[in-house]
Short mmCIF file of C-alpha atoms and ligand atoms in Angstrom, two decimals:
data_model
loop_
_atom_site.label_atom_id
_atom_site.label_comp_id
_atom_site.label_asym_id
_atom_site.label_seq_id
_atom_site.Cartn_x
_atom_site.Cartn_y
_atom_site.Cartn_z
CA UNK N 1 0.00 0.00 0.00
CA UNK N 2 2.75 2.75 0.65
CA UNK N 3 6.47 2.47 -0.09
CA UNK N 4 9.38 4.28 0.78
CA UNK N 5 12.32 4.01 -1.81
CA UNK N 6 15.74 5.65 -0.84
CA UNK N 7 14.26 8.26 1.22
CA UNK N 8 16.44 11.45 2.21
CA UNK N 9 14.73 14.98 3.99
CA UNK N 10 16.62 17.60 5.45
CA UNK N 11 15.91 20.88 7.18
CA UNK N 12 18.06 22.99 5.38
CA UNK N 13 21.55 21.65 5.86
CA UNK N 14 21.02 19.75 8.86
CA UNK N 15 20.20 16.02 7.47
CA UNK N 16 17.56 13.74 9.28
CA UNK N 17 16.16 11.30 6.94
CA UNK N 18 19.49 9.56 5.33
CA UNK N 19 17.78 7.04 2.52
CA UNK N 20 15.33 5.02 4.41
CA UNK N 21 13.16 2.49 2.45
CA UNK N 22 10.11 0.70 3.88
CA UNK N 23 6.53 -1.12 3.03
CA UNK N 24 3.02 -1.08 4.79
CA UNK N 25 1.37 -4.13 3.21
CA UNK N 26 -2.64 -2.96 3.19
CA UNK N 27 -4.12 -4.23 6.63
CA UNK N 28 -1.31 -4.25 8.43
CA UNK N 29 0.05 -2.68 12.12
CA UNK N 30 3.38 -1.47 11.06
CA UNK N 31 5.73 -0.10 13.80
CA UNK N 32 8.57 2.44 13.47
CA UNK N 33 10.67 2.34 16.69
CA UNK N 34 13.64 4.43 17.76
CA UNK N 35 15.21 7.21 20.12
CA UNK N 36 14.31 10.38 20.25
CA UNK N 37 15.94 12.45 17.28
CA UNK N 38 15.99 9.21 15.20
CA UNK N 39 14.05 10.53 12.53
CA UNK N 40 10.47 8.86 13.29
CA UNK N 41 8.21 11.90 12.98
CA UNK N 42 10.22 13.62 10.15
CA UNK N 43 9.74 10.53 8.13
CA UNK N 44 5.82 10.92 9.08
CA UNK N 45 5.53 14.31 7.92
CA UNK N 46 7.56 12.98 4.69
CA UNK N 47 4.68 10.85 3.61
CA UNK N 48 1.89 13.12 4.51
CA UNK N 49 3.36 15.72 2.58
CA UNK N 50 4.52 18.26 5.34
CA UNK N 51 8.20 18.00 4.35
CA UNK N 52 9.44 17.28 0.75
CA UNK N 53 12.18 14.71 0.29
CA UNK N 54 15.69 15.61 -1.19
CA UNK N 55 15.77 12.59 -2.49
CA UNK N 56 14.34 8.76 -3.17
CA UNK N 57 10.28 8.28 -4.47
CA UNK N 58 7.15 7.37 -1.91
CA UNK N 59 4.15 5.57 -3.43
CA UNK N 60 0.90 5.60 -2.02
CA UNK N 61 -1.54 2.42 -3.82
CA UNK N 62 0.56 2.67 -6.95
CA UNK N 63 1.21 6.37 -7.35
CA UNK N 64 3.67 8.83 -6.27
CA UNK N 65 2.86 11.23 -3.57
CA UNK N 66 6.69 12.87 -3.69
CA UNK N 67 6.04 16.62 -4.20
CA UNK N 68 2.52 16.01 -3.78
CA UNK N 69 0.57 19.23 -1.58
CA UNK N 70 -0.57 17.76 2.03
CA UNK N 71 -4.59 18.50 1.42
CA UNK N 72 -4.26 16.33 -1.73
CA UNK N 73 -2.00 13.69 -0.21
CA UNK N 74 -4.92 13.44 2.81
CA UNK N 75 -7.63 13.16 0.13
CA UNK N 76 -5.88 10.39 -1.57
CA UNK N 77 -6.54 8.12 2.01
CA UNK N 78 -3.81 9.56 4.13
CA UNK N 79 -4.90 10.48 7.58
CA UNK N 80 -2.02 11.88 10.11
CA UNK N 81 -2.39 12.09 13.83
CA UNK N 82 0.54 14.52 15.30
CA UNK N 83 2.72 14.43 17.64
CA UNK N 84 1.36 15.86 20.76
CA UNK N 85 -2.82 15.74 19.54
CA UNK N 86 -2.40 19.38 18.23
CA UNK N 87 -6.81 18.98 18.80
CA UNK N 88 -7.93 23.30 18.55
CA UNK N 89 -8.18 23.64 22.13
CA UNK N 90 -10.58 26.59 21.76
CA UNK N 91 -12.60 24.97 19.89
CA UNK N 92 -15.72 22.18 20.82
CA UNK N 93 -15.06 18.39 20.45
CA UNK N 94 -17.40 17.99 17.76
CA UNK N 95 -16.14 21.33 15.66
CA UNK N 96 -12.60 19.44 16.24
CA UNK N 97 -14.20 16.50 14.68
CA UNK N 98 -16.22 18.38 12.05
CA UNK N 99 -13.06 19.80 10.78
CA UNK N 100 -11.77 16.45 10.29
CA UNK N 101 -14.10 16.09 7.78
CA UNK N 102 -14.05 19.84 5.97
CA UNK N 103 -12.72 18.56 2.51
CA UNK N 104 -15.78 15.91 2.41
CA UNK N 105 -19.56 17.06 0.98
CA UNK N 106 -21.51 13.72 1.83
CA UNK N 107 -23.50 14.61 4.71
CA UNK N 108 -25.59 11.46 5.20
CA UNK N 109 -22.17 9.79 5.38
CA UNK N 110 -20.17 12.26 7.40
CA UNK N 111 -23.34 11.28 10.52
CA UNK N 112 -22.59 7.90 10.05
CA UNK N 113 -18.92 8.55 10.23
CA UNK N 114 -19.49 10.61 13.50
CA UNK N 115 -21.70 8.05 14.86
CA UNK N 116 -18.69 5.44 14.10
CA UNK N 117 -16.19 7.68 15.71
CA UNK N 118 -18.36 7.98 18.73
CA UNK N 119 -18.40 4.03 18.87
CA UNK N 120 -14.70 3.91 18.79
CA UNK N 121 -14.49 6.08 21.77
CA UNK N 122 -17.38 5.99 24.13
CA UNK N 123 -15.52 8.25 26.13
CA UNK N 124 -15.68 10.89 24.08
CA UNK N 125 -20.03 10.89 24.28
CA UNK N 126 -21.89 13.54 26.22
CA UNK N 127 -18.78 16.05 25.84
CA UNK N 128 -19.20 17.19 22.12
CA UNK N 129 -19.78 20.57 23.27
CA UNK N 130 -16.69 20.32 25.45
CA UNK N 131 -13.65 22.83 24.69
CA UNK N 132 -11.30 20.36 23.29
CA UNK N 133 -8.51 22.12 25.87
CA UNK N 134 -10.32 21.25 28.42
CA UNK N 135 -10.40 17.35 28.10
CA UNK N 136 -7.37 15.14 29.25
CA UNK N 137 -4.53 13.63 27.58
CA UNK N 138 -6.02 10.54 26.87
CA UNK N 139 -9.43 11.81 26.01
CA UNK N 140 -7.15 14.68 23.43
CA UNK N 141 -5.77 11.71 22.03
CA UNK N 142 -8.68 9.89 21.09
CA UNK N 143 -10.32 13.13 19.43
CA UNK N 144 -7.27 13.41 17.79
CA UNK N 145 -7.69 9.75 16.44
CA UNK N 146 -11.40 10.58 15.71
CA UNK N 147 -10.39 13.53 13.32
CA UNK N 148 -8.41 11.49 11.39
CA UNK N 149 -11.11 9.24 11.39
CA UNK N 150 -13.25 11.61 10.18
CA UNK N 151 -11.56 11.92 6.68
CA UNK N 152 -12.20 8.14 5.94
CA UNK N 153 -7.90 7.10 5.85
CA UNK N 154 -7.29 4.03 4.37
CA UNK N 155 -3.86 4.57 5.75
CA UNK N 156 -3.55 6.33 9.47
CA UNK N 157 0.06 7.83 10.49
CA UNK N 158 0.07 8.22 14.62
CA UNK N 159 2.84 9.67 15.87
CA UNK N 160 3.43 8.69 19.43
CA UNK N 161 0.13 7.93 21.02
CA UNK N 162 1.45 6.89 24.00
CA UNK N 163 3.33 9.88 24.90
CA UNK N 164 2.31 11.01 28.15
CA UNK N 165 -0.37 9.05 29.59
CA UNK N 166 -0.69 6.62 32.43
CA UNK N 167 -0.38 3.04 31.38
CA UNK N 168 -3.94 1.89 31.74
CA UNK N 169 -4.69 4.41 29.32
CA UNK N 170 -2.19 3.97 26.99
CA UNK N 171 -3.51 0.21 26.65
CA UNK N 172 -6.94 1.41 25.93
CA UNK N 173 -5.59 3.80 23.15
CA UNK N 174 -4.04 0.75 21.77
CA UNK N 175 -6.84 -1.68 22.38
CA UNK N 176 -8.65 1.27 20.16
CA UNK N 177 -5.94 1.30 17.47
CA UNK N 178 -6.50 -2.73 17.12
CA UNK N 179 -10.16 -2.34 16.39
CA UNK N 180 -9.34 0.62 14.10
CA UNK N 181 -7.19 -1.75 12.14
CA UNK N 182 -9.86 -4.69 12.16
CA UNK N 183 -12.28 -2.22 10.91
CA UNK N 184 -10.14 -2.36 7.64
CA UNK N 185 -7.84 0.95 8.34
CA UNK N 186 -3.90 0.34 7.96
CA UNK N 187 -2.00 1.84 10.30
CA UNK N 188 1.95 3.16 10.65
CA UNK N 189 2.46 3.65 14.13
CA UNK N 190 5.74 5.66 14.97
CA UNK N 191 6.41 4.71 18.91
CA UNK N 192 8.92 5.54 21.52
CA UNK N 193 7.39 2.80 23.90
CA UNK N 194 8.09 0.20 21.68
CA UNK N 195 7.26 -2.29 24.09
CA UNK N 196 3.37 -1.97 23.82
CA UNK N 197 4.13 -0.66 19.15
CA UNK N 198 5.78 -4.45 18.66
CA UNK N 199 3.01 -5.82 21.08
CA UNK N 200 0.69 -4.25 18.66
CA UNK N 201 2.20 -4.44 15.25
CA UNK N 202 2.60 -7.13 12.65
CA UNK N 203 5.68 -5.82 11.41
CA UNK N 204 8.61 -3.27 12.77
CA UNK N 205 11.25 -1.18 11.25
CA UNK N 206 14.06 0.03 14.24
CA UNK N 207 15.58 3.76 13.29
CA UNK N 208 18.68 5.49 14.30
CA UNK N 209 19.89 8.37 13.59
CA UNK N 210 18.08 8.95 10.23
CA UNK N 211 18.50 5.37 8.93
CA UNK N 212 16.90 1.70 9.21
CA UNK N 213 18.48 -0.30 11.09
CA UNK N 214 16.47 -3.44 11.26
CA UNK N 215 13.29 -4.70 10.27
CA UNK N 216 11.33 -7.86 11.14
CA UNK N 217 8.05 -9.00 12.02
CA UNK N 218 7.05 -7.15 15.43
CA UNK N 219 7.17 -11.11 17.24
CA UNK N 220 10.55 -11.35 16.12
CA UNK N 221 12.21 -7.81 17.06
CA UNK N 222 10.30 -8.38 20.83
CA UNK N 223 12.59 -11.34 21.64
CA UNK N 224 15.87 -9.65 19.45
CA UNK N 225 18.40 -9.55 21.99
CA UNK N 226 20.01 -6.17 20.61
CA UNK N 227 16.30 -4.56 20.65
CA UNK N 228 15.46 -5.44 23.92
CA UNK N 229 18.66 -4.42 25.27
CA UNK N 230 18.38 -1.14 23.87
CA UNK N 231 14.34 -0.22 23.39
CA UNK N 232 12.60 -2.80 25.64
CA UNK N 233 14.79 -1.86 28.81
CA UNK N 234 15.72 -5.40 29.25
P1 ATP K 301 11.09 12.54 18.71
O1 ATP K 301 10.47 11.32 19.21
O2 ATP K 301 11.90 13.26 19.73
O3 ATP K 301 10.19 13.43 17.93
P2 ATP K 301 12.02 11.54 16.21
O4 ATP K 301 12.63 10.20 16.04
O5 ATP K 301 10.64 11.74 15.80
O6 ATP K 301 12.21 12.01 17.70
P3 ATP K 301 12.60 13.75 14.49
O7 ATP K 301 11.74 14.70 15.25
O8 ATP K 301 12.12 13.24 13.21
O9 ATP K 301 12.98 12.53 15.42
O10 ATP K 301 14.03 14.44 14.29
C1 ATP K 301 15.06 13.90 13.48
C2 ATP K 301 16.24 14.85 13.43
O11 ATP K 301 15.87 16.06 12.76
C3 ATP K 301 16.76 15.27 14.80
O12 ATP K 301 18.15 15.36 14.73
C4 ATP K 301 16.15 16.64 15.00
O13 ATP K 301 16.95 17.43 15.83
C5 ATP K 301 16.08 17.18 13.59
N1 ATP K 301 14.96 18.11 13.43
C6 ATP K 301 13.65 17.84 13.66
N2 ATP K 301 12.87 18.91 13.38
C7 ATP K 301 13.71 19.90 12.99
C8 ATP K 301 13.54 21.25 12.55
N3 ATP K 301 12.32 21.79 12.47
N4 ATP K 301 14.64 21.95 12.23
C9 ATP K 301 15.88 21.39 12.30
N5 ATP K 301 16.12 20.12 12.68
C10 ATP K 301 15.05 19.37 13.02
#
């Protein structure tokens, strides 16, 4: 469904992306683990279309997306969740999910869509008129999740859901991010806990420092000795 071919991005002279190549197979949990600085969210922000590449070709269901504008690239099936939510605090849950859905015109489908999103996350119910500020971390999270939602992504980036919360929460985000995927959305999860990512993912890719260093299905990277000495704090 998406590949990355010889990737490079830079902000201006300072290199962070040095030719990585990966694949999300449609209907998978793909993981992207690493350090911090590694590269994880710049290589997000790559494929949706926030950064151009230097160098190397990305191809979303057999067409490039390199150069491609962001609003397109999200309209193609490309939903991104940032790093850190980034809901409009000011604004009401349900205007934060509207939005999510400003590019579409169907409105007998953008109800049912709400209705879905407001399955996904029961805990989001009775506060649509809510200042999306005003909710917690978790709760920010999963309108975050629902506004992606909102623009029907066959493919959803999240970039560090965890980051944050408490742990019983963060396995309720991911509980939610495993029904997402059996609902049929394929998901590239970029993680810092990559304990609970490779619990969750079918397959992983390990950065540092702007490169791949490994890749392997997310059972075999748990028990890698080198991975769990240095990401699973074994
Ligand atoms: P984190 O989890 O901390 O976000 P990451 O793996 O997502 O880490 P990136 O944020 O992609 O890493 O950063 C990769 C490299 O690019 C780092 O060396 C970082 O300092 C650099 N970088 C990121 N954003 C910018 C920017 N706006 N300007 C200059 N350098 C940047």
């Amino acid at each position: 469904m998406l590949t990355l071919d010889n990737i490079s991005t830079s902000y201006g002279n300072i290199s962070a992306l040095k030719g990585i190549s990966l694949q999300v197979k449609e209907g998978q949990i793909v993981t992207l683990i690493g350090a911090n600085g590694a590269g994880k969210t710049t290589t997000l922000k790559t494929i949706s279309g926030l950064l151009c590449p230097d160098e190397g070709d990305i191809t979303f269901r057999g067409k490039s997306i390199k150069g491609v504008a962001p609003h397109k690239i999200a309209a193609m099936g490309i939903g991104h969740v940032p790093e850190g939510r980034r809901v409009f605090p000011r604004l009401t849950l349900m205007e934060n999910l509207e939005l999510g859905a400003f590019t579409r015109k169907d409105k007998s489908e953008i109800k049912k869509d709400l209705e879905r999103v407001m399955g996904l996350f029961p805990q989001l119910k009775g506060r649509e008129k809510q200042a999306a500020g005003t909710l917690s971390g978790g709760e920010q999270q999963m309108l975050a999740m629902g506004r992606a939602l909102m623009g029907r992504p066959k493919l959803l980036l999240l970039d560090e859901p965890s980051m944050g919360l408490a742990p019983l929460i963060v396995k309720n985000i991911f509980s939610i991010i495993e029904e997402i995927n059996s609902q049929g959305t394929t998901v590239l999860l970029v993680e810092q806990n990559a304990n609970v990512a490779l619990s969750t993912a079918d397959m992983g890719y390990v950065m540092e420092t702007g490169k791949i260093v490994m890749s392997d299905t997310a059972d075999k990277l748990l028990v890698d000795e080198g991975v769990k000495k240095a990401y699973l704090g074994d």
